[in-house]
Structures are given as C-alpha cells and as structure tokens.
Coordinates of C-alpha atoms in Angstrom, one line a residue:
Chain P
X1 CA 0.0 0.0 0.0
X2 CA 2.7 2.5 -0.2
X3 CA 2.0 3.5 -3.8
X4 CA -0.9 5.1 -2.2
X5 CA 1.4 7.2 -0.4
X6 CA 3.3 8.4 -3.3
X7 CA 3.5 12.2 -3.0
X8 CA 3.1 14.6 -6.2
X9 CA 6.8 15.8 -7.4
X10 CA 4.6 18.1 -9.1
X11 CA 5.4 21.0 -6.6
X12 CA 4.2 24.5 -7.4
X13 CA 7.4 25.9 -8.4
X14 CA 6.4 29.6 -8.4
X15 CA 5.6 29.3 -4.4
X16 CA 1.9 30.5 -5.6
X17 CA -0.6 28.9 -3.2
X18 CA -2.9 27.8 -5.2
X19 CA -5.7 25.3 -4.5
X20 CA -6.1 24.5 -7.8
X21 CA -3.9 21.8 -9.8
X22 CA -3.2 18.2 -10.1
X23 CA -0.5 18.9 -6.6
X24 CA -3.7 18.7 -4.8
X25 CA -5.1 15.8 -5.8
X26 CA -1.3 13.5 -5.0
X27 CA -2.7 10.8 -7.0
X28 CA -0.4 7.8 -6.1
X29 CA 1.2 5.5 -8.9
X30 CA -1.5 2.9 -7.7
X31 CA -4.2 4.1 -8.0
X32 CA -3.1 6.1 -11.0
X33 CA -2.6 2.7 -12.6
X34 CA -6.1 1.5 -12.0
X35 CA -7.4 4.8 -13.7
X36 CA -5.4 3.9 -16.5
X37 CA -6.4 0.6 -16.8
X38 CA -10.4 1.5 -15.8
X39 CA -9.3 4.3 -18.8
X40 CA -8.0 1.9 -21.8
X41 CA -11.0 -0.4 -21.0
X42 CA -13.6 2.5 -21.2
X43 CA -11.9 3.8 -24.5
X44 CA -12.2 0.4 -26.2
X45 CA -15.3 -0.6 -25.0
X46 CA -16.9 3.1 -26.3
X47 CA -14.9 2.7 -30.0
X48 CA -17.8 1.8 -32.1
X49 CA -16.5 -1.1 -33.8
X50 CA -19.4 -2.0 -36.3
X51 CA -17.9 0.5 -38.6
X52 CA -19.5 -1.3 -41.6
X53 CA -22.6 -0.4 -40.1
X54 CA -22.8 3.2 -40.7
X55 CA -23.6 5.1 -43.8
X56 CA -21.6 7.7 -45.4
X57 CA -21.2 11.4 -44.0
X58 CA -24.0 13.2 -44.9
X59 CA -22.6 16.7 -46.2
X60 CA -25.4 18.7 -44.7
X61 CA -25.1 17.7 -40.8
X62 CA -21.0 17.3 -41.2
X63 CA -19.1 17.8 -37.9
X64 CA -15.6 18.0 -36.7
X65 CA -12.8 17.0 -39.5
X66 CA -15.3 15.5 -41.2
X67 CA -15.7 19.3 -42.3
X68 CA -11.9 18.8 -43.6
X69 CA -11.4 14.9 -44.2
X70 CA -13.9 12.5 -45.9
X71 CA -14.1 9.3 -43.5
X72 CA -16.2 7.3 -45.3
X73 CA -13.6 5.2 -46.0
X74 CA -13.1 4.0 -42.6
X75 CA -16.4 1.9 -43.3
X76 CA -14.7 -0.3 -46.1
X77 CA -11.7 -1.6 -43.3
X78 CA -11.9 -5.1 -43.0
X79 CA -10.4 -7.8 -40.4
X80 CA -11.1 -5.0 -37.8
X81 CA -9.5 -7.2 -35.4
X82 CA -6.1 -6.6 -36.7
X83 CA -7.2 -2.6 -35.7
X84 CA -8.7 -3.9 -32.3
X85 CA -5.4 -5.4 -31.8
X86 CA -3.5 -2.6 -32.6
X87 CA -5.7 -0.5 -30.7
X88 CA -5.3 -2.8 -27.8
X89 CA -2.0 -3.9 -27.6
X90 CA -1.3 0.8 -27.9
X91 CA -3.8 0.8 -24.3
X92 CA -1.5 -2.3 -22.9
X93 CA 1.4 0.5 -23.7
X94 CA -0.5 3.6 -21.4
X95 CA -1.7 1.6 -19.0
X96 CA 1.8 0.1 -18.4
X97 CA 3.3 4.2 -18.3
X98 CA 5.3 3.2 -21.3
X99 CA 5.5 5.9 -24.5
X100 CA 2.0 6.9 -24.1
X101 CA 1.6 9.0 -26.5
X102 CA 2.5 6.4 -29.2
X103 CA -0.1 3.6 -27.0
X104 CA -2.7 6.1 -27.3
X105 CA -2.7 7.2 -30.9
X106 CA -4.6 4.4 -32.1
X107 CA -7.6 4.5 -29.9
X108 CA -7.7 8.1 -30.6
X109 CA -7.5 7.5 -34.6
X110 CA -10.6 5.0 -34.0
X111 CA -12.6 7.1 -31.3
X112 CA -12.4 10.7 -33.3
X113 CA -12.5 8.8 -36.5
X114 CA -15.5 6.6 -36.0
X115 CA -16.8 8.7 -33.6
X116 CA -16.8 11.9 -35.5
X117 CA -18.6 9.7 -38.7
X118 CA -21.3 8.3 -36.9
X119 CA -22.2 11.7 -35.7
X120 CA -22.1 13.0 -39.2
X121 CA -25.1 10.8 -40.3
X122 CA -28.0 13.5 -40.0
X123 CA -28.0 13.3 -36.1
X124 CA -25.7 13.7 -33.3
X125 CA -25.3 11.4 -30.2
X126 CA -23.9 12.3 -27.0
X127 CA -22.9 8.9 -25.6
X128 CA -19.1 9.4 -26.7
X129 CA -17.6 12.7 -26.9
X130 CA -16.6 12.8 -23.2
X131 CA -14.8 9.6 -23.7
X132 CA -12.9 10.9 -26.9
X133 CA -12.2 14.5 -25.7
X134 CA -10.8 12.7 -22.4
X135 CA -8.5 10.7 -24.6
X136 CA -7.7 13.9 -27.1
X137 CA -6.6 16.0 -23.1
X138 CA -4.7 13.3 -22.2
X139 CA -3.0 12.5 -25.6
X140 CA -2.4 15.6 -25.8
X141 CA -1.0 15.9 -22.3
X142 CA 1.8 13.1 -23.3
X143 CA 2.5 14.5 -26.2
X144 CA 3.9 17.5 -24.7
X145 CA 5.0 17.0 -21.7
X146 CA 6.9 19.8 -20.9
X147 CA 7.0 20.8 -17.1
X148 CA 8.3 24.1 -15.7
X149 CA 11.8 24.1 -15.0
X150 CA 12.2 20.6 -15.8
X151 CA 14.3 19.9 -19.2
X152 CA 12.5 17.7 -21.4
X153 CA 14.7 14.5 -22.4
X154 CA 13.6 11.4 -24.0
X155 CA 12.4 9.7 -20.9
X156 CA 9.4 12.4 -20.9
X157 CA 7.5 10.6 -23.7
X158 CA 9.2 7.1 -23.3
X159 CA 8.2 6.9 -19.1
X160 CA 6.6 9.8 -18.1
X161 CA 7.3 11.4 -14.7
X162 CA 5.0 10.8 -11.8
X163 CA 4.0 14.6 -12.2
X164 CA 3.2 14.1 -15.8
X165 CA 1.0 11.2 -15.1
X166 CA -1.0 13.2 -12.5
X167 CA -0.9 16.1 -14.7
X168 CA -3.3 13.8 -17.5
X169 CA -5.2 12.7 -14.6
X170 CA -6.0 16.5 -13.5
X171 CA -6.6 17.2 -17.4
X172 CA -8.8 14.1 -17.2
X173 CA -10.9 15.7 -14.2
X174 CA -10.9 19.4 -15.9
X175 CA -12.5 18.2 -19.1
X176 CA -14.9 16.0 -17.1
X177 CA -15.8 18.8 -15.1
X178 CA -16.5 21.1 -18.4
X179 CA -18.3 18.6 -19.7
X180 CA -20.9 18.9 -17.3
X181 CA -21.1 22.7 -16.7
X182 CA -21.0 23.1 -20.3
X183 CA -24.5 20.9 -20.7
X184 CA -25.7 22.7 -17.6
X185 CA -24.8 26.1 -19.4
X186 CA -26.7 24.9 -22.4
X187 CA -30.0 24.3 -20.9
X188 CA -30.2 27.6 -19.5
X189 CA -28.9 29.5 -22.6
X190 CA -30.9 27.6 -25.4
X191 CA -34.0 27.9 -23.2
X192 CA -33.5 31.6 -23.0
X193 CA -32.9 31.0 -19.4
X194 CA -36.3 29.2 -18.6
X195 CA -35.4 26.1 -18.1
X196 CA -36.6 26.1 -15.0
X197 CA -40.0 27.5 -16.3
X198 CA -40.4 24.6 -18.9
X199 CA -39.4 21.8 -16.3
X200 CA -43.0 20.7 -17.0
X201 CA -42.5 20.0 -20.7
X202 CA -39.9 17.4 -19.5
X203 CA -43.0 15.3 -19.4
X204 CA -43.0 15.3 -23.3
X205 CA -39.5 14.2 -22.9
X206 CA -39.8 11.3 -21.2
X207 CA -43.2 10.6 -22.7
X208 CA -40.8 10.2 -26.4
X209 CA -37.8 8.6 -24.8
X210 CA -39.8 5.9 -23.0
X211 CA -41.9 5.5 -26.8
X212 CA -38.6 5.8 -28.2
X213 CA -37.4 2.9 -26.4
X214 CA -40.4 0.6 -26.9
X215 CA -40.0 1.3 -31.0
X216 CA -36.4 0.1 -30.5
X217 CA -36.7 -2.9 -28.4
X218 CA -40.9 -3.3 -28.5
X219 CA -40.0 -4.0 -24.5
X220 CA -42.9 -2.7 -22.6
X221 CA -42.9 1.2 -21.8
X222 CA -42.8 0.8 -17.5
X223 CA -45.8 1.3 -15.7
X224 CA -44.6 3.8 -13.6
X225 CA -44.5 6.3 -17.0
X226 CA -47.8 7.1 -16.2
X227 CA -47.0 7.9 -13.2
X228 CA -44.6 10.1 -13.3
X229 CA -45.9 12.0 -15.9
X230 CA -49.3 12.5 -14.3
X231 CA -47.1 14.0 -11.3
X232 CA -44.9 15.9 -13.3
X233 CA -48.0 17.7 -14.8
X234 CA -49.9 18.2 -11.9
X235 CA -47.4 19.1 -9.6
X236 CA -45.3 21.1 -12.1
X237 CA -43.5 22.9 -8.9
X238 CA -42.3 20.0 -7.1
X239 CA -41.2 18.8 -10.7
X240 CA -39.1 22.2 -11.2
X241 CA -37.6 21.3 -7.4
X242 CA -36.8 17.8 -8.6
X243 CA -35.4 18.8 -12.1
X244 CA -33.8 21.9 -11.3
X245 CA -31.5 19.6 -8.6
X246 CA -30.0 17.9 -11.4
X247 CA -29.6 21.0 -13.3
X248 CA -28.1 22.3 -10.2
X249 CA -25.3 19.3 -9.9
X250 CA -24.3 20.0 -13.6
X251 CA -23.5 23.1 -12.8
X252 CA -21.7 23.0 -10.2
X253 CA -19.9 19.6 -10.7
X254 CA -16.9 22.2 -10.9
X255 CA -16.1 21.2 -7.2
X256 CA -14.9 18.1 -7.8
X257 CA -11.4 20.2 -8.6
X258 CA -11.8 21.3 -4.7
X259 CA -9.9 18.3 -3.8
X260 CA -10.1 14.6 -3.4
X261 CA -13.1 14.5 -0.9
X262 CA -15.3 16.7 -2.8
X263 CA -14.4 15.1 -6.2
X264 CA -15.3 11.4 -4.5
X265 CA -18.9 13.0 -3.4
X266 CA -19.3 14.8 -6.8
X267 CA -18.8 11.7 -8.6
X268 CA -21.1 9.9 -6.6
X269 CA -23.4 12.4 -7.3
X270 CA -23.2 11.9 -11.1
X271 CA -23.8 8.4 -11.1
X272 CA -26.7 8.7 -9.0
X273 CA -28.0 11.7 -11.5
X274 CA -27.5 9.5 -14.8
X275 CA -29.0 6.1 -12.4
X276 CA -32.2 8.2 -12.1
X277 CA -32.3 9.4 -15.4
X278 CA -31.6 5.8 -16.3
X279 CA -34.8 4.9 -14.6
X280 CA -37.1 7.8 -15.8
X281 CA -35.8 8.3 -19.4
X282 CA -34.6 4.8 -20.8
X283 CA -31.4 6.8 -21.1
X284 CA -28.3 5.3 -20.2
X285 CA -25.0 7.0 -20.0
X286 CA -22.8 4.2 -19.2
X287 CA -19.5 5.8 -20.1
X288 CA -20.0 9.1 -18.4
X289 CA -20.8 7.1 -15.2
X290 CA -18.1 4.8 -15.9
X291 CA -15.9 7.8 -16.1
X292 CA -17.0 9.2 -13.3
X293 CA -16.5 6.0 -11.4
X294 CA -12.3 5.8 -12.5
X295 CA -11.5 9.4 -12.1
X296 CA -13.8 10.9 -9.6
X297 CA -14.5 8.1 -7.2
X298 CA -11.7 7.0 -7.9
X299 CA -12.4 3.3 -5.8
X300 CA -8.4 2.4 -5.5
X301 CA -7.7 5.9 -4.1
X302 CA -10.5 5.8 -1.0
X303 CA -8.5 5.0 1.3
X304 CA -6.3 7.8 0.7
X305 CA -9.0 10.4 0.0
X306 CA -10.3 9.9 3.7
X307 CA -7.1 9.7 5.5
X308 CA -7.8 11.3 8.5
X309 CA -4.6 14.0 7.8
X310 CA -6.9 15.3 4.6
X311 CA -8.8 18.0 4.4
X312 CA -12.5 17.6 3.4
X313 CA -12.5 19.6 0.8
Chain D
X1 CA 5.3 45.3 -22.4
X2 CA 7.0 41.9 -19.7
X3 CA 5.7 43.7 -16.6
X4 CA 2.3 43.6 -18.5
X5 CA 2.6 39.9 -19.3
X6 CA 3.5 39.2 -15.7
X7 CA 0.7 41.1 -14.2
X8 CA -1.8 39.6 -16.7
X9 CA -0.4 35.9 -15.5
X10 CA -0.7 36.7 -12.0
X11 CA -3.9 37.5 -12.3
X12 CA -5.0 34.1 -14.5
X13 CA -3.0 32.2 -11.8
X14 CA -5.6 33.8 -9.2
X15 CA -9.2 33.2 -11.4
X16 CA -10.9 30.1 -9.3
X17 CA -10.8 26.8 -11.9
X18 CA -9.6 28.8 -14.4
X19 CA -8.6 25.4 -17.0
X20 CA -12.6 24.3 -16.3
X21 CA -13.8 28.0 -17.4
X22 CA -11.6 28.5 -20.2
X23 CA -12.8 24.7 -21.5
X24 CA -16.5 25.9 -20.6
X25 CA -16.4 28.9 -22.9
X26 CA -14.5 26.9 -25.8
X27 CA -17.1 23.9 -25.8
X28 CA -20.0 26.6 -25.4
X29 CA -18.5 28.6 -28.0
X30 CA -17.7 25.2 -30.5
X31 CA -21.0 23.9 -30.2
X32 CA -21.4 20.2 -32.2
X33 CA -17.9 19.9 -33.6
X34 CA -17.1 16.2 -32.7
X35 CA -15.3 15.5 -30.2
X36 CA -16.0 18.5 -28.7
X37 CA -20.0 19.8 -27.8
X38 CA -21.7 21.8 -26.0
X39 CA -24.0 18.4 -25.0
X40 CA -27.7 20.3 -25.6
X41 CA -29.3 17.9 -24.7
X42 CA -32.9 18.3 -23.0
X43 CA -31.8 22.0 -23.3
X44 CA -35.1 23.7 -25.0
X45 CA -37.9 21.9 -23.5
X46 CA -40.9 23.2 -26.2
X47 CA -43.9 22.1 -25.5
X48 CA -43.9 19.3 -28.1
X49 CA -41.9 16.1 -29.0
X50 CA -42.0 13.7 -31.4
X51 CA -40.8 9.6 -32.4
X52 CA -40.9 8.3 -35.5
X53 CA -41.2 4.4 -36.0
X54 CA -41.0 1.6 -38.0
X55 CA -43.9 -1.1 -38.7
X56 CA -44.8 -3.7 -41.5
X57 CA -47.6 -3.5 -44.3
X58 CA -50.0 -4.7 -41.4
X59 CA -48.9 -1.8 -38.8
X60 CA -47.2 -4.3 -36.7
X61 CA -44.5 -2.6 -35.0
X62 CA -41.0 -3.6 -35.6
X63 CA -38.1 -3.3 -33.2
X64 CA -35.9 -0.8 -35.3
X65 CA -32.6 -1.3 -33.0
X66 CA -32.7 -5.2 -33.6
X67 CA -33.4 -4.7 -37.1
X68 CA -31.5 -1.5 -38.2
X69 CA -28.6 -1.5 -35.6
X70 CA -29.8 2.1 -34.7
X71 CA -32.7 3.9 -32.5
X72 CA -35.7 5.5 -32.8
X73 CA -34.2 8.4 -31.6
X74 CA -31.8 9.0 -33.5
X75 CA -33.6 7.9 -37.1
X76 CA -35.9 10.4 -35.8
X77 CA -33.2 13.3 -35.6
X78 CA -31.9 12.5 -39.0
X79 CA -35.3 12.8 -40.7
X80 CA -35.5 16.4 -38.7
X81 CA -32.0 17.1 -40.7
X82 CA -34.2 16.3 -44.0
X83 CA -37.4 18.0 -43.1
X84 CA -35.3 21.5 -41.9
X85 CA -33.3 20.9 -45.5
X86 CA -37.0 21.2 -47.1
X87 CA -38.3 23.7 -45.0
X88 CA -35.7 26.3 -44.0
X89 CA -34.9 27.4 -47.7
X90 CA -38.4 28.7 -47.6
X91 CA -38.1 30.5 -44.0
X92 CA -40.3 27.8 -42.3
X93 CA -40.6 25.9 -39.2
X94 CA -40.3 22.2 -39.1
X95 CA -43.4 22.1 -37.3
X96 CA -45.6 24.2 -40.0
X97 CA -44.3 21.2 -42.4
X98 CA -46.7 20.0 -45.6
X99 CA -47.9 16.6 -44.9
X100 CA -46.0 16.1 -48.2
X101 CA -42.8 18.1 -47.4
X102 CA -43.0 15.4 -44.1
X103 CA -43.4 12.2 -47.3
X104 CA -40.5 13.8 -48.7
X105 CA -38.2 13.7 -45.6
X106 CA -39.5 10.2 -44.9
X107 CA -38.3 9.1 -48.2
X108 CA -35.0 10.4 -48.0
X109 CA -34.5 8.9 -44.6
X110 CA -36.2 5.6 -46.0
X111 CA -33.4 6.0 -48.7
X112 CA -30.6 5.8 -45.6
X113 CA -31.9 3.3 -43.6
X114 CA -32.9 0.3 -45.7
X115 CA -29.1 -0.7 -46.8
X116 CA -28.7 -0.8 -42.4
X117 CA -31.9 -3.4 -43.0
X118 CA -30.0 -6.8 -41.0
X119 CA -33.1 -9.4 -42.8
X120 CA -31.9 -12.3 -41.6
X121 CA -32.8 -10.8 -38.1
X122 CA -36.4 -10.1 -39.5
X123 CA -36.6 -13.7 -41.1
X124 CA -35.6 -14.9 -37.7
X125 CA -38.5 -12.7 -35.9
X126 CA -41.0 -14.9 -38.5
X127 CA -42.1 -11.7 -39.9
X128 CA -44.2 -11.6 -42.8
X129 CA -43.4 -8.1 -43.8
X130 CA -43.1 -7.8 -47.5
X131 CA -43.1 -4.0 -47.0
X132 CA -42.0 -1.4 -44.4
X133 CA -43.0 1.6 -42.9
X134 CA -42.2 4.9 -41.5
X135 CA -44.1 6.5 -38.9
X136 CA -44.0 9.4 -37.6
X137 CA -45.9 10.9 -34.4
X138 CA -45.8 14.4 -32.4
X139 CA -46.8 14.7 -28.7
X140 CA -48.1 18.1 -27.1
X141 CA -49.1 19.0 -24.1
X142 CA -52.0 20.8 -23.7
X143 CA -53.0 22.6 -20.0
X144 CA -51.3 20.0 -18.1
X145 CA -52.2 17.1 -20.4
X146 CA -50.3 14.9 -22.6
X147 CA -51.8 14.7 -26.4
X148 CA -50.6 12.5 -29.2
X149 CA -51.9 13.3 -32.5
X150 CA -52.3 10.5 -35.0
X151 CA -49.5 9.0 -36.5
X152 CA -48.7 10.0 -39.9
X153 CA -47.2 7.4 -42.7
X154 CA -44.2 9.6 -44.3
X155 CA -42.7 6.2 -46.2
X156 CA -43.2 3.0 -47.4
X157 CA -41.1 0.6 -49.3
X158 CA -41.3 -2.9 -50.4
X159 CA -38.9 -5.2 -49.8

C-alpha cells in the first residue's frame, strides 16, 4: 500500500498557493494505474466497432474534421481485429506508463474517426464525446509533456514522470468537469434561461424517450411512465424542485477540482443523476458514469482520499 | 510590455478553476464539432416532441434497433436534418411542415436506412413483412395534459 502514499513531485514551483492543480489531488502510482487501466477499458469498450454499419457522411449535418477529411472510408476496413489489436496492444502501452503517447494514438485514430462519422449521419449522439475528448486532453498531455523548469529528455515521452502522469489525470478531471457545466450552461442559454419555467415539458420528454425505447426494443414502456408524468403535470412545482437539482449538480460539478473529498462525493453524485435518469428516461450513459466512477471516485484511491490527515474539501 | 505579461499571469493564476472556465467557454462557444460539444441535450424543453417508427404493411410494429442496428431516436433526428433541409430554404418551421414536405423527408431517410436493414434478423422474428414503414408521431401538451396526434405514414417501401 505504499504506492498510495506516493507524493506529487509536481510542486508548485512559483511558491503560488494555489488550490487548484493536479499537486492537490497527490494521485499515487496505484491508484493512478487502476485509472489507466479503468481508462483503456472504457476507450475500447466506447470505440464503435461496427464500422461497416454506418452510412456515409452526410454533407449537410458534417461535424468536426469531417468538415476537412472524408471518412467514409473507414467503413470499407476489414479484419477490424487486426485494428482492435493494434488498438489494444497501444492501451496495454499507457496503461503500463510506457510511450503513451505512441499507445494512445490508435484508440484516438478509431474514437475521433468513428466517432466523428457516426455523428455525421443526419444526427448527433452524446454517448461518446466525453470519452474521446478525455483521450484527445490526455494524448495531448503526453505529447507535450513539458513541465516548468524541468528539461524535457527522452524519458518524458518514453516513461513519463509521476508529475506528468498526475498532470493527465488532472486534465482528465478538468475536461470532465467542463463537460458537465458546459450541458448545464446549455439548458439555460438555449431555453433563453427558462429552463426552469419549462421543467414541465420534460413530461414530453420522457413521454418520447420511454416510446422511443419501446419502438427500439418493443419491450414494454414501465408502468410507472404514467405515473410520473401525471405527477410531473400536476405538480409542475415540485417537478421544477426535482429537475432543477439535477440541473443544479451539472453546474456545479466544478467542485470536484476542490480536492479529493469533494471530487469522491461529486462523482457519486453523477452516477446517481444518470441512475435516475436511467430509470425515468430509458437513457443510459454508461460511459459518463463509468468515467465518473475511475477518475472521480476514484475506488483504489479511497482510502487515501479519507485519510484522517486530509482535508474535506 | 513583460511587466504587462507578468501582471496579466498573475492574475490568470488567481481566477478560481480557471482550466474548467476556459474549456467551458470553448465547448459553449464550439458547439457540435465532434469531439468537442456543447451536450444540448434536453436543453429547450418546447412544449412538443416527437418519435418516429417503424412497422410492416400490417402496422405491426418492428423493433428498429434489432433490425437497423440504430434507434428511434436517432432515425428520428436525421429525418428532422431532411425535413429543416426542405423547409428552411423557404423560411419555415419544421413544425408548419406540408404533410408532403414530411413524405418527402420520410423518403430520404427511407433512402438511408434500408441498406442498415439486417433481414436475416427479421426472417428470424417470423415476420411476414413484404413491406416497411415509417411513422412518424408528435406529442403536445396541452394545459397539463399529454396529447398524441395520430401518426402520420411519411414512407413505405417494399422489400
């Protein structure tokens, strides 16, 4: 247990006492390791392999480099286990701490690549992008891995430093943490700021994405739709109360960068948000929860998070 | 023009999660450039929704997942791309769509979805379909209660 003990060499060399910063967070080699490994997992998991399966770009709903580069030939790759393999064996690379930047440059070929076709079909999902922009922060982390005062040699990008490692985890939590206040920020601003207000038509919402789910699956839409729904309408306050608490945890899932204690309960937080949303809406956000689960909760690192000698937040 | 510099990075050293904000502003700025987004969704709450769905000559419905490989959901959003291609040219709302203008859309979104079509998985059902169709249905709600209007037919195709 003594990796857990390992200290950030990451030390705020301009003496400025700041609380912010992956030196607050002294993520251990440990439980660093597990977050990479919970990491690679995630990545390959959320890689939409069925490439085949999707149709070409569609030039009017074009996103990302799709604007720049036609990907429609991704779809004609066969033996895409040769490209799981190489995608796997690269993860094997980061997990291990080994030229990371090299291990990870597959998996982020695959998850922009794929990822940015499949959302250029005439709709846009919202299942991956936190996955892939946590693998662009952190690629992008180890592929420059300059730290103040400390000369860059070859060993930066072959084995990165302790310090570097913790830096991609903070980058990890920041771009988690945007992610989230970003959606919060978009509710209010493409509501013109009543979102609170329209809480009610949320019934409509679930009404579709329960109906949504039957046409998919033609498993029964729950009982309890009814249910809530009637609530919802007839109590529309209690619904803005109930609502506006998630909308209230997306904006403010900004203190999980407090430290490790508030990051732990923020994370729980999450996952129980997208567990009820889950229940009412049919919609599941496995990977955001699963990402919440490595770097937030962050289960190898509890013990260290409530060591008496921490602060709570 | 240094002491400037200094000053100006002492005080972004002293803004409260400054990396977080400066992400926050960039993804709310980007908007739906993949990777990146400004995740909108469940962000403007009108006081209608709609599905669209998939059923045989008979009506029967048809699970479009198992079938397709892809939702309801998002089939629906892609044939709200072709509808807003036929409508905004003329400065209209999606929602003041020609039942025809709506036939139109379906087709086109018939057009993308049949070569996704997996039959053996609808052989294995013991379907009978020798045709399929596209539904599509909007919700409202209407002082406090929930509406659907009927469902309209916006394509067929045989098979």
């Amino acid at each position: 247990m003594t990796f857990l003990m390992t200290e950030s060499t990451s030390t705020d060399t301009t003496g400025h006492k700041s609380t912010l910063g992956a030196n607050v967070f002294h993520w251990g080699a440990f439980e660093m390791f597990f977050m990479r490994l919970g990491f690679a997992a995630l990545v390959f998991i959320a890689i939409k392999w069925e490439i085949g399966s999707l149709g070409p770009a569609d030039p009017k709903k074009l996103t990302g480099l799709a604007h720049f580069i036609n990907l429609d030939g991704l779809r004609n790759l066969h033996s895409i286990w040769i490209w799981q393999t190489i995608t796997g064996l690269g993860l094997l690379l980061y997990v291990a701490g080994i030229l990371p930047v090299l291990g990870l440059a597959p998996a982020l070929f695959f998850s922009i690549g794929v990822g940015t076709l499949a959302n250029s079909q005439g709709a846009a999902n919202h299942s991956t992008q936190l996955v892939s922009m946590l693998l662009l922060g952190q690629f992008i982390v180890f592929l420059l891995p300059k730290i103040r005062r400390v000369p860059l040699t070859a060993s930066s990008w072959f084995q990165p430093s302790t310090s570097l490692l913790q830096r991609s985890i903070y980058v990890s939590l920041v771009i988690f943490v945007a992610g989230y206040v970003v959606c919060g920020y978009s509710k209010l601003n493409n509501s013109d700021w009543q979102w609170i207000q329209r809480v009610p038509n949320l019934a409509l919402e679930l009404q579709k994405s329960n109906w949504s789910s039957y046409y998919d699956t033609l498993q029964p839409v729950p009982e309890s739709l009814e249910t809530v729904v009637n609530l919802m309408t007839k109590y529309p306050n209690w619904a803005r109360v109930f609502f506006g608490a998630g909308l209230f945890i997306e904006l403010f899932t900004f203190v999980a960068l407090i430290g490790r204690r508030s990051s732990f309960f923020t994370g729980i937080v999450i996952i129980i948000l997208h567990l009820s949303i889950s229940r009412l809406m049919q919609l599941d956000f496995y990977y955001h929860m699963a990402a919440a689960l490595i770097f937030l909760v962050n289960i190898p690192g509890i013990r260290e998070t409530f060591a008496p000698k921490k602060r709570w937040f | 023009m240094r002491e400037f510099y200094y000053l100006a990075q002492q005080l972004w050293q002293r803004v409260p999660f400054r990396h977080a904000l400066l992400l926050v502003i960039f993804l709310a700025g980007i908007k739906e450039q993949y990777p990146f987004s400004d995740f909108p969704m469940y962000s403007h709450l009108d006081a209608e929704s709609d599905v669209l769905y998939v059923t045989d000559q008979e009506d029967n419905v048809l699970p479009m997942e198992k079938l397709f490989g892809t939702g309801a959901s998002t089939q629906k959003k892609v044939f709200m791309t072709e509808l807003k291609s036929i409508c905004n040219p003329k400065k209209r709302d999606t929602r003041d769509a020609l039942p025809e203008e709506k036939q139109q859309a379906g087709i086109q979104l018939m057009d993308k979805l049949m070569p996704k079509l997996k039959r053996d998985k609808l052989a294995a059902m013991g379907a009978t379909a020798t045709s399929l169709r596209i539904y599509y249905k909007v919700y409202t709600l209407d002082a406090g209660n929930i509406s659907s209007g009927k469902s309209q037919l916006v394509a067929e195709r045989a098979l």
